[in-house]
Short mmCIF file of C-alpha atoms in Angstrom, two decimals:
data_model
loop_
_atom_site.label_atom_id
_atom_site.label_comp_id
_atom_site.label_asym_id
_atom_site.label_seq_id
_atom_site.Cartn_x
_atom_site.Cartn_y
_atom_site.Cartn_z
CA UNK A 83 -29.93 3.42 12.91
CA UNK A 84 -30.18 7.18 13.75
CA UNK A 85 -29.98 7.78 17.23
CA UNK A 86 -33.13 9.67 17.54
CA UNK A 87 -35.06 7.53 16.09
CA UNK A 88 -34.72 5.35 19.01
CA UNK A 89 -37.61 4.74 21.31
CA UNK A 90 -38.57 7.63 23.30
CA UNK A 91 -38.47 6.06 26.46
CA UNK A 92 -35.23 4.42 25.72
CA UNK A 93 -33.71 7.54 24.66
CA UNK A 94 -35.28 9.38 27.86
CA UNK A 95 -33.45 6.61 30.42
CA UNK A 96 -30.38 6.93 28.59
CA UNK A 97 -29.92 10.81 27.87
CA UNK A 98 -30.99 10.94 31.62
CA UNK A 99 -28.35 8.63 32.62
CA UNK A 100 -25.32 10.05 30.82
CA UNK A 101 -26.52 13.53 32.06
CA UNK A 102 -26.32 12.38 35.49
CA UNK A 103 -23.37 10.14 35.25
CA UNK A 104 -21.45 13.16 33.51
CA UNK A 105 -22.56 15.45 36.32
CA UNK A 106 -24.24 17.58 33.95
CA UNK A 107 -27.75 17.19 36.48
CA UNK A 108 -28.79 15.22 39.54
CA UNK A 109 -31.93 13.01 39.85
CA UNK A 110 -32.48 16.20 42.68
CA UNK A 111 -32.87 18.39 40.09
CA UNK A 112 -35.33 16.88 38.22
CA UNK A 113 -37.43 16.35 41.31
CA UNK A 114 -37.40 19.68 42.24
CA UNK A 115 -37.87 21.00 38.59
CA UNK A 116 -41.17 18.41 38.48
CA UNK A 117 -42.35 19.74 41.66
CA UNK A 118 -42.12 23.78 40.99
CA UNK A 119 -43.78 22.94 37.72
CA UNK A 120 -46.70 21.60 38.95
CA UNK A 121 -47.25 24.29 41.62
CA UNK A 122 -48.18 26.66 38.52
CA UNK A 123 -52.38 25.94 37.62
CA UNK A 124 -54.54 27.68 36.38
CA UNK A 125 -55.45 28.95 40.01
CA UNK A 126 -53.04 31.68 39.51
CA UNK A 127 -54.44 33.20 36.24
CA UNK A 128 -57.59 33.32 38.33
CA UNK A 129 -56.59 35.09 41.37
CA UNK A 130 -55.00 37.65 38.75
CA UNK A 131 -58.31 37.90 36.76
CA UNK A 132 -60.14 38.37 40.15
CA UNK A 133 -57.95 40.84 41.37
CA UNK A 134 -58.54 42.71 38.21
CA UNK A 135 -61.70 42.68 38.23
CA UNK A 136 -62.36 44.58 41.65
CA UNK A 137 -59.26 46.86 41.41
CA UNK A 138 -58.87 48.76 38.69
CA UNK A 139 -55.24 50.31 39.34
CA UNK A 140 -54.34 46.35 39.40
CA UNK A 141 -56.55 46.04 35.97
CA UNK A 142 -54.73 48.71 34.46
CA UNK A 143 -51.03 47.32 35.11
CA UNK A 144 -52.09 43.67 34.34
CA UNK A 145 -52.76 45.48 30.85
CA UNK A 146 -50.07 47.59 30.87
CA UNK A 147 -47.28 44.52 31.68
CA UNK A 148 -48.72 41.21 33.02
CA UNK A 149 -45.26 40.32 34.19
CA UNK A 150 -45.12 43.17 36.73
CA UNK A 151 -49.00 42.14 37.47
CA UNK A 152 -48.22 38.53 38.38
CA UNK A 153 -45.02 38.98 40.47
CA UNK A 154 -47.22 41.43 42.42
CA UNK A 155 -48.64 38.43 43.60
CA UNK A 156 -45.82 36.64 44.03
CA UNK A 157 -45.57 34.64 41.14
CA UNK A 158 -42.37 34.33 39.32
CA UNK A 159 -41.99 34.91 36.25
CA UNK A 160 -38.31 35.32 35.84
CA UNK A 161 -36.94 33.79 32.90
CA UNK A 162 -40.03 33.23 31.01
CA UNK A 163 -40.70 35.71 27.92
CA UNK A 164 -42.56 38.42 28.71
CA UNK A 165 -46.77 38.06 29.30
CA UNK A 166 -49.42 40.11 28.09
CA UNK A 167 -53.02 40.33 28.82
CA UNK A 168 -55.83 40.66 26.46
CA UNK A 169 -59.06 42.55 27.73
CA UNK A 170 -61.72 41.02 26.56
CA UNK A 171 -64.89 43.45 26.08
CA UNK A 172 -68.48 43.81 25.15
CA UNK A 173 -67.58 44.44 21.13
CA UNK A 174 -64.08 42.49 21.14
CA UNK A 175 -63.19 38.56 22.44
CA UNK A 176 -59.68 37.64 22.12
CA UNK A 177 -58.49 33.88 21.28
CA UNK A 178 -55.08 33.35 22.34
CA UNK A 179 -53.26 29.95 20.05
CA UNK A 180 -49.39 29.03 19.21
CA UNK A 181 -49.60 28.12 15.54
CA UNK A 182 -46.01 26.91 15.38
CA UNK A 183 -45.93 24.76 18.20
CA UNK A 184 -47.57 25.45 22.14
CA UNK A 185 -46.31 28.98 23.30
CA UNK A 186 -48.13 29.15 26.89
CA UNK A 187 -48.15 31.28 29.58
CA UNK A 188 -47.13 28.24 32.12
CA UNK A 189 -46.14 30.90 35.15
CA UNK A 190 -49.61 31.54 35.29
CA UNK A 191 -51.55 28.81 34.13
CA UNK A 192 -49.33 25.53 34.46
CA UNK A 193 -48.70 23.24 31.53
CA UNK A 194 -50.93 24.00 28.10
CA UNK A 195 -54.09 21.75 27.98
CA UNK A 196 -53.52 18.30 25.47
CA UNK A 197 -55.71 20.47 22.77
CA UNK A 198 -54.01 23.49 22.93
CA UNK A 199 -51.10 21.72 21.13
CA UNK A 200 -52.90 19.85 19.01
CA UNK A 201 -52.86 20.48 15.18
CA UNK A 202 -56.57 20.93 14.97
CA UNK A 203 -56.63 23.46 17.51
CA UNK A 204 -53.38 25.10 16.22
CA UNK A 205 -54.88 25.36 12.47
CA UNK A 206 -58.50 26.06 12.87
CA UNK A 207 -57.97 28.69 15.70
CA UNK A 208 -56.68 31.42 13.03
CA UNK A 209 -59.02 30.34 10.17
CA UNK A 210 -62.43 29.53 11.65
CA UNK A 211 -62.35 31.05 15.22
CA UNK A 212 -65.93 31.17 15.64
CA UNK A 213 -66.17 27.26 14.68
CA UNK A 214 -63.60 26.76 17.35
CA UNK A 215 -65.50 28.83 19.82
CA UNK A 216 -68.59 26.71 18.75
CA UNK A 217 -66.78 23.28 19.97
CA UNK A 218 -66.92 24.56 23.50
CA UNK A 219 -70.25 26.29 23.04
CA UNK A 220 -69.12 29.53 23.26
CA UNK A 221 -71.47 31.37 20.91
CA UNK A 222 -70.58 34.98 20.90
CA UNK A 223 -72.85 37.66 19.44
CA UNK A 224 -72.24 38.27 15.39
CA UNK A 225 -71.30 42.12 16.58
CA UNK A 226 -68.42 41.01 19.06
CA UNK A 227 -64.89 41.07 16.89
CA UNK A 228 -63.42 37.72 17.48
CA UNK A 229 -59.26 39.05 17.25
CA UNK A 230 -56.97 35.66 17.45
CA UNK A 231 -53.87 36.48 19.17
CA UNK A 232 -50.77 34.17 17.96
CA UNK A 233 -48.27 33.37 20.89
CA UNK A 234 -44.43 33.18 20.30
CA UNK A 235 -41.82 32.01 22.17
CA UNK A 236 -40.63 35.32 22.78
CA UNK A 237 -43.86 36.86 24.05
CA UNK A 238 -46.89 35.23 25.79
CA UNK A 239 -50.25 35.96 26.01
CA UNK A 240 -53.27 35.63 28.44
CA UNK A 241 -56.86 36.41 28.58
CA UNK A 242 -58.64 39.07 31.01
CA UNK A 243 -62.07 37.81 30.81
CA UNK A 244 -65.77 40.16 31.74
CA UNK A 245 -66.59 39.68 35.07
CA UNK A 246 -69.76 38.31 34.52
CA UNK A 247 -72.99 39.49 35.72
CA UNK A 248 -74.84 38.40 39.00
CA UNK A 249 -71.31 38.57 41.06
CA UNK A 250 -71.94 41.79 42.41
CA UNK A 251 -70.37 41.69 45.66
CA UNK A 252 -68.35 38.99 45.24
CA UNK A 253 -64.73 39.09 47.02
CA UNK A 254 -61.59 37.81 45.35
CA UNK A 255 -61.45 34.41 45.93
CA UNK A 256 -64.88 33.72 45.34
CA UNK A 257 -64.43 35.58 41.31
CA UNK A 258 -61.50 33.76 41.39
CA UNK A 259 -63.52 30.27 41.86
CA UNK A 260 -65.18 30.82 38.71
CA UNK A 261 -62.85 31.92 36.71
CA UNK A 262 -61.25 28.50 34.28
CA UNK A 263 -58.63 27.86 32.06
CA UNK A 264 -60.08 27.76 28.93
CA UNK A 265 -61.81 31.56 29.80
CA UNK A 266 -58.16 32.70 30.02
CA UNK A 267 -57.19 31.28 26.78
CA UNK A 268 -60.94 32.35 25.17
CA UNK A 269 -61.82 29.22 24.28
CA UNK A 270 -65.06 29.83 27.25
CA UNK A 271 -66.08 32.41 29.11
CA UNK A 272 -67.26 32.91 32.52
CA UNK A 273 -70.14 30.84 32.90
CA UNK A 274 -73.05 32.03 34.16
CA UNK A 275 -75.19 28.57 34.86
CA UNK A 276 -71.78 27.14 36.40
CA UNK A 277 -71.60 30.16 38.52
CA UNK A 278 -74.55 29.96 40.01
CA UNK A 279 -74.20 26.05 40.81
CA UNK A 280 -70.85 27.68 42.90
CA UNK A 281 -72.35 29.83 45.02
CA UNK A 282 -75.25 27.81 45.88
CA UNK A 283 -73.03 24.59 46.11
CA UNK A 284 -69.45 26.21 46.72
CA UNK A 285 -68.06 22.67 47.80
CA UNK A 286 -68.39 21.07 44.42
CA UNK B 66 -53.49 29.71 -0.27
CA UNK B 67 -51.69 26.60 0.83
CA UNK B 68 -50.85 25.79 -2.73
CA UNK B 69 -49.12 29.36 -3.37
CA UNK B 70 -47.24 29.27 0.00
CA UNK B 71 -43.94 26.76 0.95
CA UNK B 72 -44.94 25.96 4.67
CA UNK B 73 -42.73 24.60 7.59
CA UNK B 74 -44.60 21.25 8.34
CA UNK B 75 -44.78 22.84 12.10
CA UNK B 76 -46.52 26.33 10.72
CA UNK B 77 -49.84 24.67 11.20
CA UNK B 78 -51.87 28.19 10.90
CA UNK B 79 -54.69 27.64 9.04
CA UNK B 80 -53.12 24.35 7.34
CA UNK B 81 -56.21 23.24 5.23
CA UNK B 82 -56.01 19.13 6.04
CA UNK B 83 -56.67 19.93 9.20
CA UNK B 84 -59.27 22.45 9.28
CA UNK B 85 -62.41 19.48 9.46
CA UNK B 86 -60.52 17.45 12.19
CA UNK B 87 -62.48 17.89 15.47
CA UNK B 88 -60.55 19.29 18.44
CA UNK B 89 -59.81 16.84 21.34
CA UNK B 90 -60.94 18.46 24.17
CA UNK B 91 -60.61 15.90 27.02
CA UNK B 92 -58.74 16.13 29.44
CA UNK B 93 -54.94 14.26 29.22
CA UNK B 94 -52.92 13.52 31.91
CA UNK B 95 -49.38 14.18 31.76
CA UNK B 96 -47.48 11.14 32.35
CA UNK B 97 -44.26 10.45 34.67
CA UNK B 98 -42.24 10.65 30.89
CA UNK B 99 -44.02 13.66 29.98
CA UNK B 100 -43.37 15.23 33.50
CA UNK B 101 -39.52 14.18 33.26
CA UNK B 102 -38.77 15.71 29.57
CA UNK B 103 -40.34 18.79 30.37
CA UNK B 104 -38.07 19.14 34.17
CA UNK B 105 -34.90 17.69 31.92
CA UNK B 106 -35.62 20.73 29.73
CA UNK B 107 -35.85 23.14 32.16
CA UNK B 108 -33.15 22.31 34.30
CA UNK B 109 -31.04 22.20 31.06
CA UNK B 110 -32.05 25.91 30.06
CA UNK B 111 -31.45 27.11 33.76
CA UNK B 112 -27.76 25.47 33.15
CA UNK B 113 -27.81 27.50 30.22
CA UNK B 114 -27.40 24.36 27.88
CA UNK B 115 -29.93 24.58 26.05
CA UNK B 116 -32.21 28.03 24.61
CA UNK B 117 -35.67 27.57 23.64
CA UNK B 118 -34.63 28.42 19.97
CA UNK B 119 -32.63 25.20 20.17
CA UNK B 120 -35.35 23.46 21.34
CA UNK B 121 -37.62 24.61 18.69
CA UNK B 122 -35.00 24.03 16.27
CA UNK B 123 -34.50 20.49 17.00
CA UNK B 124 -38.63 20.29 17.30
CA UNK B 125 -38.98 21.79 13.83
CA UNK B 126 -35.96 19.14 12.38
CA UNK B 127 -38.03 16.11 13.15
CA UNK B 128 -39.71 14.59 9.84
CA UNK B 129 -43.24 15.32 9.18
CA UNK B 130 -44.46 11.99 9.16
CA UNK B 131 -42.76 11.55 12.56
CA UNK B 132 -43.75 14.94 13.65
CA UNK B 133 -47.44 13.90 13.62
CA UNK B 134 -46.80 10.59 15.12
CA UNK B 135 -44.66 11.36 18.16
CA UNK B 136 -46.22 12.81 21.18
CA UNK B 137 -45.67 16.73 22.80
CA UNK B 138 -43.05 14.96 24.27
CA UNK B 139 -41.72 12.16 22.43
CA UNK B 140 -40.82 15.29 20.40
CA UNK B 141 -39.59 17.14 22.81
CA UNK B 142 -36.60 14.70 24.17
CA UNK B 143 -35.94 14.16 20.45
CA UNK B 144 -35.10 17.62 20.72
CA UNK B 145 -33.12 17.67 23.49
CA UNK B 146 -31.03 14.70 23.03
CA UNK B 147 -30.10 16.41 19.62
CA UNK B 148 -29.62 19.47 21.24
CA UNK B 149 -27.27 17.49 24.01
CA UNK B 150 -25.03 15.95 20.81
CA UNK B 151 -24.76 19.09 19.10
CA UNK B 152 -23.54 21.06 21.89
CA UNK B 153 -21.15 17.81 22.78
CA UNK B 154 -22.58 17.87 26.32
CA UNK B 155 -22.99 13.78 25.49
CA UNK B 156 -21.84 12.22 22.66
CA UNK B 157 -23.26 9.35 20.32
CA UNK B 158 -20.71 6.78 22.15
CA UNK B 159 -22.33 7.63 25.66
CA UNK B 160 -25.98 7.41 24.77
CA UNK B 161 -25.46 3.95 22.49
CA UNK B 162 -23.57 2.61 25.56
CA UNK B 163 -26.01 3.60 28.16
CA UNK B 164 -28.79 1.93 25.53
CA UNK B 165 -27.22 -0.72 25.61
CA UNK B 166 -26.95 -1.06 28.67
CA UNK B 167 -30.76 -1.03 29.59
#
């Protein structure tokens, strides 16, 4: 029988185990790998997407190089491909997908969603955008330009989001509060009902 | 345009038998395998043992028919452990003893 057609969890124990009796890695390592990993969320997109929002020097250099614009923060970025950021604006929305496999900006948003690596997602976001959009009941305007942006694994992409209205005043971490996953990907945006559910009921 | 065009079973673009599948939107939690593969691979790239091309590559290798049955991750230590024989870091001997040893 080919070897990798063994069971996956059999074939994770036993790679593991060679690896580690060979010296190649340490049970340590894997720990430590697990527990970095999940420090990245979504939070972190958000904090750059509020910062954006009320500074517009920080705006202008998460557009111009989103690497630079999330190690300002102190987020590391080093050895991931480069990130961009999309600017999404009155007349254009931007839809970031990975056709050829999941292509995600994981320093600053974590580990991609279960549907953002799904084949319906992967092959509908590039031919029917607006019918994807419609799933999550985002319904955008017929004069907004819906422009799908195709990650790679040599450059990755995030969505800048409009602030939306009624936030006036706002400081960062409360913009940052409303600001979700999917609205960084462009699969929602900002929303308005949730928003005001926040501030009235900021614990939930 | 599908019929005119020789796709990669993994260039799923615009792929036409999928186009009236819904999208499933809830919410899946990553489980303690999932969580391992995806450290394994990472601690494996910072060793420089493995590039993401490689892991692509090996991603891209798997069968179609597999392809769409195996998990994110099912895939991904498919990957790696042909990634890992490739490069000789283990060899077939090693992982059918330590299998066999479970």
């Amino acid at each position: 029988m080919n070897l990798l057609e063994t069971d996956s969890a059999a074939l994770l124990a036993a790679v593991r185990r060679v690896l580690i009796a060979k010296g190649v890695l340490t049970d340590a390592e894997i720990a430590d790998r697990i527990a970095k990993t999940e420090q990245a969320s979504p939070a972190l997109g958000a904090r750059m997407v509020a910062k954006g929002w009320l500074e517009p020097d920080y705006r202008a250099l998460l557009l111009e190089d989103g690497t630079k614009a999330a190690e300002t923060l102190g987020i590391m970025i080093r050895g991931a491909p480069p990130l961009g950021v999309l600017e999404n604006t009155p007349l254009v929305h931007n839809l970031v997908v990975c056709t050829l496999c999941s292509c995600y900006p994981r320093a600053v948003l974590g580990y991609p969603p279960f549907w953002f690596k799904s084949a319906a997602y992967r092959a509908r976001a590039v031919r029917d955008p607006r019918g994807v959009l419609a799933e999550w009941g985002t319904l955008l305007p017929d004069n907004v330009r819906v422009r799908v942006v195709d990650s790679t694994a040599d450059y990755r992409w995030m969505v800048l989001p409009q602030r939306p209205a009624g936030t006036e005043g706002w400081d960062e971490a409360q913009l940052a509060a409303i600001v979700r996953e999917g609205d960084m990907i462009g699969v929602t945006v900002p929303d308005g009902a949730r928003l005001r559910e926040k501030t009235l009921y900021p614990e939930r | 345009m599908d019929k005119d065009l020789f796709r990669a079973h993994h260039d799923l673009g615009g792929v036409s038998k999928f186009l009236c599948e819904p999208i499933d939107k809830e919410p899946h939690i990553l489980t303690d395998f999932d969580r391992e593969v995806d450290a394994i691979r990472q601690v494996l790239a910072a060793k420089k043992l493995m590039t993401t091309d490689e892991l692509r590559r090996g991603i891209e290798a798997i069968p179609e028919e597999d392809y769409h049955r195996l998990s994110y991750y099912q895939r991904w230590i498919r990957s790696i452990t042909d990634n890992m024989l490739r490069r000789g870091v283990v060899t077939e001997a090693e992982l059918r003893a330590a299998l066999e040893g479970q």
